[in-house]
CSV table of C-alpha atoms in Angstrom, one decimal:
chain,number,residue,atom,x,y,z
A,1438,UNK,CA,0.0,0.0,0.0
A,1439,UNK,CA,1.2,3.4,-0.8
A,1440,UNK,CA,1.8,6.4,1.9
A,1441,UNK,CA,-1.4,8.0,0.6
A,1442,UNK,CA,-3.9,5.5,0.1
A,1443,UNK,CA,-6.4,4.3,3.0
A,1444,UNK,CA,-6.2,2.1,5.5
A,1445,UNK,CA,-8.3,-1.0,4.9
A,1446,UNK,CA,-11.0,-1.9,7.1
A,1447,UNK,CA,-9.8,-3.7,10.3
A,1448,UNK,CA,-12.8,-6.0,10.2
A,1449,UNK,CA,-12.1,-7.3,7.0
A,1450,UNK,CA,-8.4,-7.5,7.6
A,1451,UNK,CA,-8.8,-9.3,10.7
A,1452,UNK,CA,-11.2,-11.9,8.7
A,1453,UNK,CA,-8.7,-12.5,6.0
A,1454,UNK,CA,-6.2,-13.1,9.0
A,1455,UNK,CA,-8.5,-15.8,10.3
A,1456,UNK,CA,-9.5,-17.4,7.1
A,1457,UNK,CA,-5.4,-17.6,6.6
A,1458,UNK,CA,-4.7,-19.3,9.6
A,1459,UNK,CA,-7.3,-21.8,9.1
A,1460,UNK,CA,-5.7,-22.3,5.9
A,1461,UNK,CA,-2.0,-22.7,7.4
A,1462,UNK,CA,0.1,-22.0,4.7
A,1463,UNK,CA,-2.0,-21.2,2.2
A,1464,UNK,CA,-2.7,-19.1,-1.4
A,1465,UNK,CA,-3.5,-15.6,-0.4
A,1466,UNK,CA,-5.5,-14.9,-3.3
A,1467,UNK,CA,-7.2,-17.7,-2.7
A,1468,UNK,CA,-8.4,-16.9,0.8
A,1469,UNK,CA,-9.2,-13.6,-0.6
A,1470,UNK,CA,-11.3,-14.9,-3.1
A,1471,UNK,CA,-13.1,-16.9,-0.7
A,1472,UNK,CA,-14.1,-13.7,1.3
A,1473,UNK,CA,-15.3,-12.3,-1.9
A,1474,UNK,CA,-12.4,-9.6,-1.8
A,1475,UNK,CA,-11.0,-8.3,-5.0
A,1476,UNK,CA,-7.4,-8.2,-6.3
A,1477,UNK,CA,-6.6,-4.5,-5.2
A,1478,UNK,CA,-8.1,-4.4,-1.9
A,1479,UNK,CA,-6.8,-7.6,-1.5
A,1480,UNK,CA,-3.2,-6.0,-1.9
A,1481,UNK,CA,-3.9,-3.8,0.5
A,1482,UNK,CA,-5.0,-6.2,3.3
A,1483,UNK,CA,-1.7,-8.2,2.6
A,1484,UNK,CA,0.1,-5.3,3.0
A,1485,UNK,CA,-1.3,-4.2,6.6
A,1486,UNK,CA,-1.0,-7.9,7.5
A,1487,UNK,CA,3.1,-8.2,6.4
A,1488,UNK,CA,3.3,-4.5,8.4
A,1489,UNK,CA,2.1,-6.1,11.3
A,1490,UNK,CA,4.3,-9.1,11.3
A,1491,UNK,CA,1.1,-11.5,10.7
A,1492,UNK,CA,2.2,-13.5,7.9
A,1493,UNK,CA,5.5,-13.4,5.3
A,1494,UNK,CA,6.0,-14.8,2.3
A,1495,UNK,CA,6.7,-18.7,2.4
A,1496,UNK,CA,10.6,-19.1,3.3
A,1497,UNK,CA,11.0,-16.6,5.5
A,1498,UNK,CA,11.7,-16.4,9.4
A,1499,UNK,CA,10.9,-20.5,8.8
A,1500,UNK,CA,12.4,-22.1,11.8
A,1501,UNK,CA,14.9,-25.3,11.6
A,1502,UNK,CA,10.8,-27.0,11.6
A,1503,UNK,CA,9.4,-25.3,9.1
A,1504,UNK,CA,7.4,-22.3,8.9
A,1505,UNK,CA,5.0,-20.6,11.7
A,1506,UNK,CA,2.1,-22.8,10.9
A,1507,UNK,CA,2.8,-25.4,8.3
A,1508,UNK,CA,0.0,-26.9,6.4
A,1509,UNK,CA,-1.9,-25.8,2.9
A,1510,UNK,CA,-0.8,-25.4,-0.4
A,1511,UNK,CA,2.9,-24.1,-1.8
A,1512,UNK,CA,3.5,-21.7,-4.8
A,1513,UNK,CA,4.7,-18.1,-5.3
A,1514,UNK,CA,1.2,-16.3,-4.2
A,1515,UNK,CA,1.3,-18.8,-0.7
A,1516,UNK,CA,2.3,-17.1,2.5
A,1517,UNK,CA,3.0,-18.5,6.2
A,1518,UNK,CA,0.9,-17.4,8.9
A,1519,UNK,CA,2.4,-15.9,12.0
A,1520,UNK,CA,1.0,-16.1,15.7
A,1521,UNK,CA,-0.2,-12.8,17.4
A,1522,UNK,CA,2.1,-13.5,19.9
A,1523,UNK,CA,5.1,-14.5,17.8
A,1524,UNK,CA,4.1,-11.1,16.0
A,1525,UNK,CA,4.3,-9.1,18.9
A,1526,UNK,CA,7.5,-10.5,19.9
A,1527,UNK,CA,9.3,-10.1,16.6
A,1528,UNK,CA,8.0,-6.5,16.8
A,1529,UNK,CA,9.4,-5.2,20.3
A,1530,UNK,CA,12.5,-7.6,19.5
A,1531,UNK,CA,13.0,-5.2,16.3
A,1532,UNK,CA,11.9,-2.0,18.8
A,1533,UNK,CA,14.4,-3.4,20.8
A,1534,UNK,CA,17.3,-3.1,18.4
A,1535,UNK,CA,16.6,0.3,17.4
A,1536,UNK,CA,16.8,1.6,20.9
A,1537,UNK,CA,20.0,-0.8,21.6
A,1538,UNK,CA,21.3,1.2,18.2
A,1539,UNK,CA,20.4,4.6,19.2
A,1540,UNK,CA,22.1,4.3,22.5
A,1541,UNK,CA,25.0,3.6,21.2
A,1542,UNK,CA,24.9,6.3,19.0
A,1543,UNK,CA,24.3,8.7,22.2
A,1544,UNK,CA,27.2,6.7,24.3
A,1545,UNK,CA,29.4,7.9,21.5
A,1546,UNK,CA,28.4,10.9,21.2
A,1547,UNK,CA,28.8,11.4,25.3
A,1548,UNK,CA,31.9,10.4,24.8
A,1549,UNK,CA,33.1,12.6,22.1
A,1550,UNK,CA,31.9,15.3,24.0
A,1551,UNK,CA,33.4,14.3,26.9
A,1552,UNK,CA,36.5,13.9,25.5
A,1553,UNK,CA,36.4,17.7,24.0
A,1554,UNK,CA,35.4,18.7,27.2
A,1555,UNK,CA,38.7,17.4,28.9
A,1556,UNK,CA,40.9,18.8,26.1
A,1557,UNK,CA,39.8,22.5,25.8
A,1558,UNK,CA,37.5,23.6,28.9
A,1559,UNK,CA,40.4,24.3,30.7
A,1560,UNK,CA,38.6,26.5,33.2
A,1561,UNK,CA,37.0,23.0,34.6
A,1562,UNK,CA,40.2,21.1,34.4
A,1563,UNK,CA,39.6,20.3,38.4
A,1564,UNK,CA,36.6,18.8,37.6
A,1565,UNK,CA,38.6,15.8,35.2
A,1566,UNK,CA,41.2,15.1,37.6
A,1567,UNK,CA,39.8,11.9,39.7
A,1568,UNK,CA,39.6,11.8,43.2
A,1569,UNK,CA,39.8,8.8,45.6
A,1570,UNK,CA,36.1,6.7,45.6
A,1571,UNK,CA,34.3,6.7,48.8
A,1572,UNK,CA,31.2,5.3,49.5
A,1573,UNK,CA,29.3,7.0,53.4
A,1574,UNK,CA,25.8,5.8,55.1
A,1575,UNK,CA,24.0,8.7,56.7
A,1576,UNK,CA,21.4,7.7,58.9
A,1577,UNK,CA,21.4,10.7,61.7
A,1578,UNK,CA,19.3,12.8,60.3
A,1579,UNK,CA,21.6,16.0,61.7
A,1580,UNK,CA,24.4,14.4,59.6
A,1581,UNK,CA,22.1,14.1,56.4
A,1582,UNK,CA,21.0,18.2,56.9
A,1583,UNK,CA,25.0,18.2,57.4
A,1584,UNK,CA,26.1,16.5,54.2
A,1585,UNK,CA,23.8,18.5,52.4
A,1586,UNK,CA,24.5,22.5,53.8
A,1587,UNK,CA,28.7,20.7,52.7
A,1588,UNK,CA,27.4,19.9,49.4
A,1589,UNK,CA,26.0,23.4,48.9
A,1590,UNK,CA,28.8,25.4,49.9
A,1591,UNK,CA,31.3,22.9,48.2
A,1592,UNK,CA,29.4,23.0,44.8
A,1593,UNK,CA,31.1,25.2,42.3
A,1594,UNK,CA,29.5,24.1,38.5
A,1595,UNK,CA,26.6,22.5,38.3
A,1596,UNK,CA,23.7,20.6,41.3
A,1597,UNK,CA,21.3,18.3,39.3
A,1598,UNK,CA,18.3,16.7,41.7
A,1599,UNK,CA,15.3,14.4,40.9
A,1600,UNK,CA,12.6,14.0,43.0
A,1601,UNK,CA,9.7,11.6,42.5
A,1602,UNK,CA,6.4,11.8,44.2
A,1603,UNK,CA,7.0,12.8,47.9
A,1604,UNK,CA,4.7,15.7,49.0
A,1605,UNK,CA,7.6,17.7,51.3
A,1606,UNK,CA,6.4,20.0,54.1
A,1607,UNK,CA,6.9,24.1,54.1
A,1608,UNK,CA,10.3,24.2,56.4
A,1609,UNK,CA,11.8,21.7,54.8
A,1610,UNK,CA,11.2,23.6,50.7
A,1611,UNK,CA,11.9,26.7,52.9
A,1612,UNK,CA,15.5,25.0,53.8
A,1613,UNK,CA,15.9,23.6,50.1
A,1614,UNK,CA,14.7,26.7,48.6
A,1615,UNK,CA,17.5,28.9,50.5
A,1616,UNK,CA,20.3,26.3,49.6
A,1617,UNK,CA,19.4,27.0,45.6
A,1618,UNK,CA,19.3,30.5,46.2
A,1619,UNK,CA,23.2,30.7,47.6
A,1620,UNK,CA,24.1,28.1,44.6
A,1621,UNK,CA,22.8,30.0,42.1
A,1622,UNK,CA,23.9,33.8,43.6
A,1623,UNK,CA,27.8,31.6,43.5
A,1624,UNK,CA,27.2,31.6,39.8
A,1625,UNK,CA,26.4,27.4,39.8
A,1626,UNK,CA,24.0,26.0,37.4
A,1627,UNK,CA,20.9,24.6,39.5
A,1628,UNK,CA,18.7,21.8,38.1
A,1629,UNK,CA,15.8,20.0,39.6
A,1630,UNK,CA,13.8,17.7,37.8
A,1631,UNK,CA,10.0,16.5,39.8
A,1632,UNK,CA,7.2,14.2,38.7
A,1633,UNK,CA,4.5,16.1,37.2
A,1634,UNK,CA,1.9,14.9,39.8
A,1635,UNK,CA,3.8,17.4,42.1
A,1636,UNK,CA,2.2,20.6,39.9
A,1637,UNK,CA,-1.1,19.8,41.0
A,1638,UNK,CA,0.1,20.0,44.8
A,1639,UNK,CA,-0.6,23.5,45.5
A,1640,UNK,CA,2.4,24.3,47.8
A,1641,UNK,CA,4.8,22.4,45.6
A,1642,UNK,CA,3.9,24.8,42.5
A,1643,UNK,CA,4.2,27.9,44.2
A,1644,UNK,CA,7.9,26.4,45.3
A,1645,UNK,CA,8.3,25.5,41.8
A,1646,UNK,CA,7.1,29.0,40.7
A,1647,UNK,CA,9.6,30.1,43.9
A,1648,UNK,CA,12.6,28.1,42.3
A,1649,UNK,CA,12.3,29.2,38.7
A,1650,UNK,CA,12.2,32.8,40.0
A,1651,UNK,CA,15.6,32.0,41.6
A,1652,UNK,CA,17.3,30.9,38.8
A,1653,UNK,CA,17.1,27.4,38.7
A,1654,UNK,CA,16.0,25.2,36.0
A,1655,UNK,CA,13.2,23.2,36.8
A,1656,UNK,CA,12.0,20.3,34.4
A,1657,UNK,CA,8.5,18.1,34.4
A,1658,UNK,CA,8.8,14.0,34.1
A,1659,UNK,CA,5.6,11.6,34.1
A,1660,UNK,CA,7.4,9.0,35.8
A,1661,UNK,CA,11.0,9.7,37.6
A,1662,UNK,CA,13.3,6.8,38.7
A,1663,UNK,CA,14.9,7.6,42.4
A,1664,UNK,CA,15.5,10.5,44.6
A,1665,UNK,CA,19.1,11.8,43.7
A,1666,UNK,CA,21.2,14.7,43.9
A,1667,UNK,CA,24.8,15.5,42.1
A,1668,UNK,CA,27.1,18.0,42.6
A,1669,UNK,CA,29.8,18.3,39.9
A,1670,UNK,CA,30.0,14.9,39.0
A,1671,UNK,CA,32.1,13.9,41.5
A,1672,UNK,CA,29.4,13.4,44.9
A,1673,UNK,CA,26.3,11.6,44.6
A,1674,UNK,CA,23.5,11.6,47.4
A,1675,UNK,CA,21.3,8.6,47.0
A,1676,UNK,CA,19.0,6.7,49.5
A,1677,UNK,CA,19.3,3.8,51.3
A,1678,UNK,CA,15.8,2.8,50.2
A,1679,UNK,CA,14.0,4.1,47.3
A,1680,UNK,CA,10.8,3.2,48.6
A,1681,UNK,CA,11.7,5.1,52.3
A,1682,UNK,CA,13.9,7.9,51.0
A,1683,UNK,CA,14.1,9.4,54.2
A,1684,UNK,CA,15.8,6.9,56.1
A,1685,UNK,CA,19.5,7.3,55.1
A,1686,UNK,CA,21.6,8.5,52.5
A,1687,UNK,CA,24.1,6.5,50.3
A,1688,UNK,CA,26.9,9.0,49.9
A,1689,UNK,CA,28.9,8.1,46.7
A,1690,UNK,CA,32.5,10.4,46.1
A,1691,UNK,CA,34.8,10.0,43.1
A,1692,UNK,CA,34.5,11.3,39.6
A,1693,UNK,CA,35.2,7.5,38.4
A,1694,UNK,CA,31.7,5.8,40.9
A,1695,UNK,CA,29.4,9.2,40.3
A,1696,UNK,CA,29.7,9.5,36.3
A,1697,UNK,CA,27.6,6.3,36.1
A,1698,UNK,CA,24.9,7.9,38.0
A,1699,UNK,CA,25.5,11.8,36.2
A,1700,UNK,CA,24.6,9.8,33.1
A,1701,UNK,CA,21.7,8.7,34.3
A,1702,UNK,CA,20.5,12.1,35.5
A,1703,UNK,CA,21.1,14.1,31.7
A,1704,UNK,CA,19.2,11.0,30.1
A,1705,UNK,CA,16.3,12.0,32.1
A,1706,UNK,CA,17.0,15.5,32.1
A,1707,UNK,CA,16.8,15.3,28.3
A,1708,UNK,CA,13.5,13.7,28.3
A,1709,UNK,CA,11.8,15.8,30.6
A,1710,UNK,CA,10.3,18.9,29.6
A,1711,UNK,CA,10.2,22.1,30.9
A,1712,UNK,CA,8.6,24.0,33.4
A,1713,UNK,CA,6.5,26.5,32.0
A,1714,UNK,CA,4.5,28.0,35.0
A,1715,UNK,CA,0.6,27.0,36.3
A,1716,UNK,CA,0.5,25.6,33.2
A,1717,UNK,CA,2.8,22.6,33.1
A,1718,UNK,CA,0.0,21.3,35.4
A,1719,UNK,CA,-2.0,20.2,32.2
A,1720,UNK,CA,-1.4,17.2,30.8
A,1721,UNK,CA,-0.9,17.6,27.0
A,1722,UNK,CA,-2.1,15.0,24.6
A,1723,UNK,CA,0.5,13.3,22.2
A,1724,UNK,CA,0.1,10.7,19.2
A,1725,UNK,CA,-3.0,9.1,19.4
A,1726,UNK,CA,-4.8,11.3,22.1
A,1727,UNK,CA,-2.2,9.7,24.4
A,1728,UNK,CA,-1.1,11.4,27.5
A,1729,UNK,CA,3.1,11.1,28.6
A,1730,UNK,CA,1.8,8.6,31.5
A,1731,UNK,CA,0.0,6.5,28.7
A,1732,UNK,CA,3.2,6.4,26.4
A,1733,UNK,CA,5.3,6.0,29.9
A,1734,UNK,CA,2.7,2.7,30.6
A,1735,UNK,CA,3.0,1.4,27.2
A,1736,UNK,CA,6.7,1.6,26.9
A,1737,UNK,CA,7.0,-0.1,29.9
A,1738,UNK,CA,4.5,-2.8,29.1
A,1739,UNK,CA,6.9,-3.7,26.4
A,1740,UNK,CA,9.8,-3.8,28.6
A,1741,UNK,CA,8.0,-6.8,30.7
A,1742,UNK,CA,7.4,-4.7,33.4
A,1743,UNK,CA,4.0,-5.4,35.4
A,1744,UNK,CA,1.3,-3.4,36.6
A,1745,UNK,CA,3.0,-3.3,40.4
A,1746,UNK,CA,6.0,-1.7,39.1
A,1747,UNK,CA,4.4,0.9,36.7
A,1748,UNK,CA,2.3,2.0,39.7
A,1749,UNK,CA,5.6,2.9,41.7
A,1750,UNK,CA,7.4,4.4,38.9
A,1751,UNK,CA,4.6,6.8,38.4
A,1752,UNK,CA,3.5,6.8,42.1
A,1753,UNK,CA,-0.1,6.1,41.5
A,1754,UNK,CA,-2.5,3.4,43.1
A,1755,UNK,CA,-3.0,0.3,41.1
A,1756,UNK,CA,-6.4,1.2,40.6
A,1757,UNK,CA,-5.2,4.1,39.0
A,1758,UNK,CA,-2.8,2.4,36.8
A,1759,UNK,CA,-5.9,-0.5,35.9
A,1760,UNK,CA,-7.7,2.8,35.0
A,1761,UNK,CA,-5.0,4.4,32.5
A,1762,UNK,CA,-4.4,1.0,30.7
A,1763,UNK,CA,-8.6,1.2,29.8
A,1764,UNK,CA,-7.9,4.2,28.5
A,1765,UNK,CA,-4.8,3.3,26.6
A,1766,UNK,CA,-6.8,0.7,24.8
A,1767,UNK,CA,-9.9,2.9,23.8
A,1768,UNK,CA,-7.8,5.3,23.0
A,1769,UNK,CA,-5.9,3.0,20.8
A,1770,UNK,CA,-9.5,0.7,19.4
A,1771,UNK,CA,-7.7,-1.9,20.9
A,1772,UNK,CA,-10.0,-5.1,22.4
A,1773,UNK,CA,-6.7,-6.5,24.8
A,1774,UNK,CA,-3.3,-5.2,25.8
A,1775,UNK,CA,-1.3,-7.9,23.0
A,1776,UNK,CA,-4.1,-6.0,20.3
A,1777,UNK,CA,-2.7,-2.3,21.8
A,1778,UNK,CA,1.0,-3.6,21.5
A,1779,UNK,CA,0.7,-4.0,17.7
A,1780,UNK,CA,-1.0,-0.7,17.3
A,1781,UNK,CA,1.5,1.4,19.2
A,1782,UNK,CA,4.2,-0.5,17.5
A,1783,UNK,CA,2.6,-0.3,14.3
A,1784,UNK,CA,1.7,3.9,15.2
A,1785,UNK,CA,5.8,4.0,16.4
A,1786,UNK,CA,4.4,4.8,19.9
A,1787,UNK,CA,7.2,3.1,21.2
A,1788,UNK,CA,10.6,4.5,20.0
């Protein structure tokens, strides 16, 4: 099918797809024929079928057994019918390589820019010279307050943060409000990245509104990872337990141990998006109608993960989570989560 001709009916596809895997391996024009479809829309069914990894011509991806489902005639009109979950599978597997593809094209290019970065930014040079790894467990919680009034003052280029959903009380944004404030006024580059459920707390936007007035860049994420703070690459502040950050702190030292997790922070600083006042609140709709927690869900879906871990990552309820996954499937026409799988694939929903 060309780029500008319709899409053929679903219905009709999905019959032809049936009547084929009766069949086995079998004449496509023939099964056509027996549906009473004619030669061009019948092209165009075959070709929504082959898109979505249903059938192939005879010969190919046969295993060391044969093809997918042996059986029926053999000539140069017959193809083998694929399983919807062998379909599915093939589909993320080739997903799969295009991401594994694309992130070594960004490792590279880290590393490029890394490597101009320790030849000509002289200015910075302290920051490339390696310092001896340490690894500290805060529990005390005057030692944690410590560690970070140290990290502050110590700071002299750049203080990234993320912070997933944990509503924090006024003295303690009063405290982490005034810590930004003296980074920034010492001429370092202050970035905080929050989960976008945060905006609709109403004391957590005006200290978002109070942060961005200061000077410090402040990004949006559906879903982030871990609470974590960096300071010039070469101190990391991590907790003991992502599920109880507040009771201890990992305390990672050493440009060699903290890089790992500095990488970490720019890929999600990269996917994040700004902070744009009361209005970042709104969730905007992408490809499909989709919202960034649907696209979130679905990518994860593909990754194997289940419905406990997606409700964590976005820190929601389950029933919340059971509740955007019915909407990810109207919103997609699709009758079961396999069905919206091959549609988001198929829409490139999940690059």
């Amino acid at each position: 099918m060309t780029a500008g001709a319709a899409m053929p009916a679903r219905e009709t596809t999905m019959a032809l797809y049936r009547e084929l895997r009766v069949r086995g391996a079998a004449g496509f024009g023939e099964a056509a024929t027996a549906l009473g479809i004619g030669p061009d829309e019948a092209d165009a069914h075959r070709g929504e079928l082959g898109r979505l990894g249903l059938i192939h011509p005879l010969g190919e991806h046969d295993g060391p057994d044969g093809p997918d489902e042996p059986g029926g005639p053999r000539g140069e009109d017959t193809v083998t019918v694929v399983g919807p979950e062998v379909a599915l599978r093939r589909l993320l597997a080739r997903e799969r390589q295009g991401l594994l593809a694309r992130e070594r094209e960004s490792a590279a290019l880290h590393a490029a820019v890394g490597d101009l970065a320790e030849h000509y930014l002289h200015d910075a040079a302290w920051l490339h010279a390696d310092s001896p790894v340490e690894v500290e467990v805060v529990t005390d919680r005057q030692r944690i307050n410590q560690v970070l009034v140290e990290l502050t003052e110590t700071t002299r280029v750049d203080e990234s943060s993320l912070h997933p959903v944990e509503f924090q009380p006024g003295d303690r944004l009063r405290l982490s409000l005034e810590r930004d404030v003296l980074a920034v006024q010492r001429g370092v580059r202050v970035r905080a990245l929050y989960s976008r459920r945060l905006t609709r707390v109403p004391h957590m936007a005006e200290f978002f509104e109070q942060q961005a007035a200061a000077g410090v860049e402040v990004r949006l994420a559906p879903a982030v990872p871990i609470t974590m703070i960096i300071a010039d690459s070469r101190a990391a502040l991590l907790p003991l337990d992502p599920d109880r950050p507040r009771d201890g702190l990992l305390v990672a030292r050493g440009l060699s141990l903290v890089r790992s997790y500095a990488a970490l922070y720019e890929y999600c600083w990269m996917t994040a998006t700004p902070y744009e006042g009361s209005c970042a609140a709104a969730e905007e709709r992408g490809p499909a109608g989709l919202t960034e927690q649907h696209l979130v869900i679905l990518r994860m879906l593909a990754g194997g993960a289940k419905d406990e871990r997606i409700a964590r990552a976005l820190g929601v309820s389950l029933r919340t989570v059971s509740r955007l996954l019915s909407e990810l499937m109207q919103q997609l026409d699709a009758s079961s989560r396999f069905e919206a799988g091959v549609r988001a694939a198929r829409l490139g929903l999940l690059d």
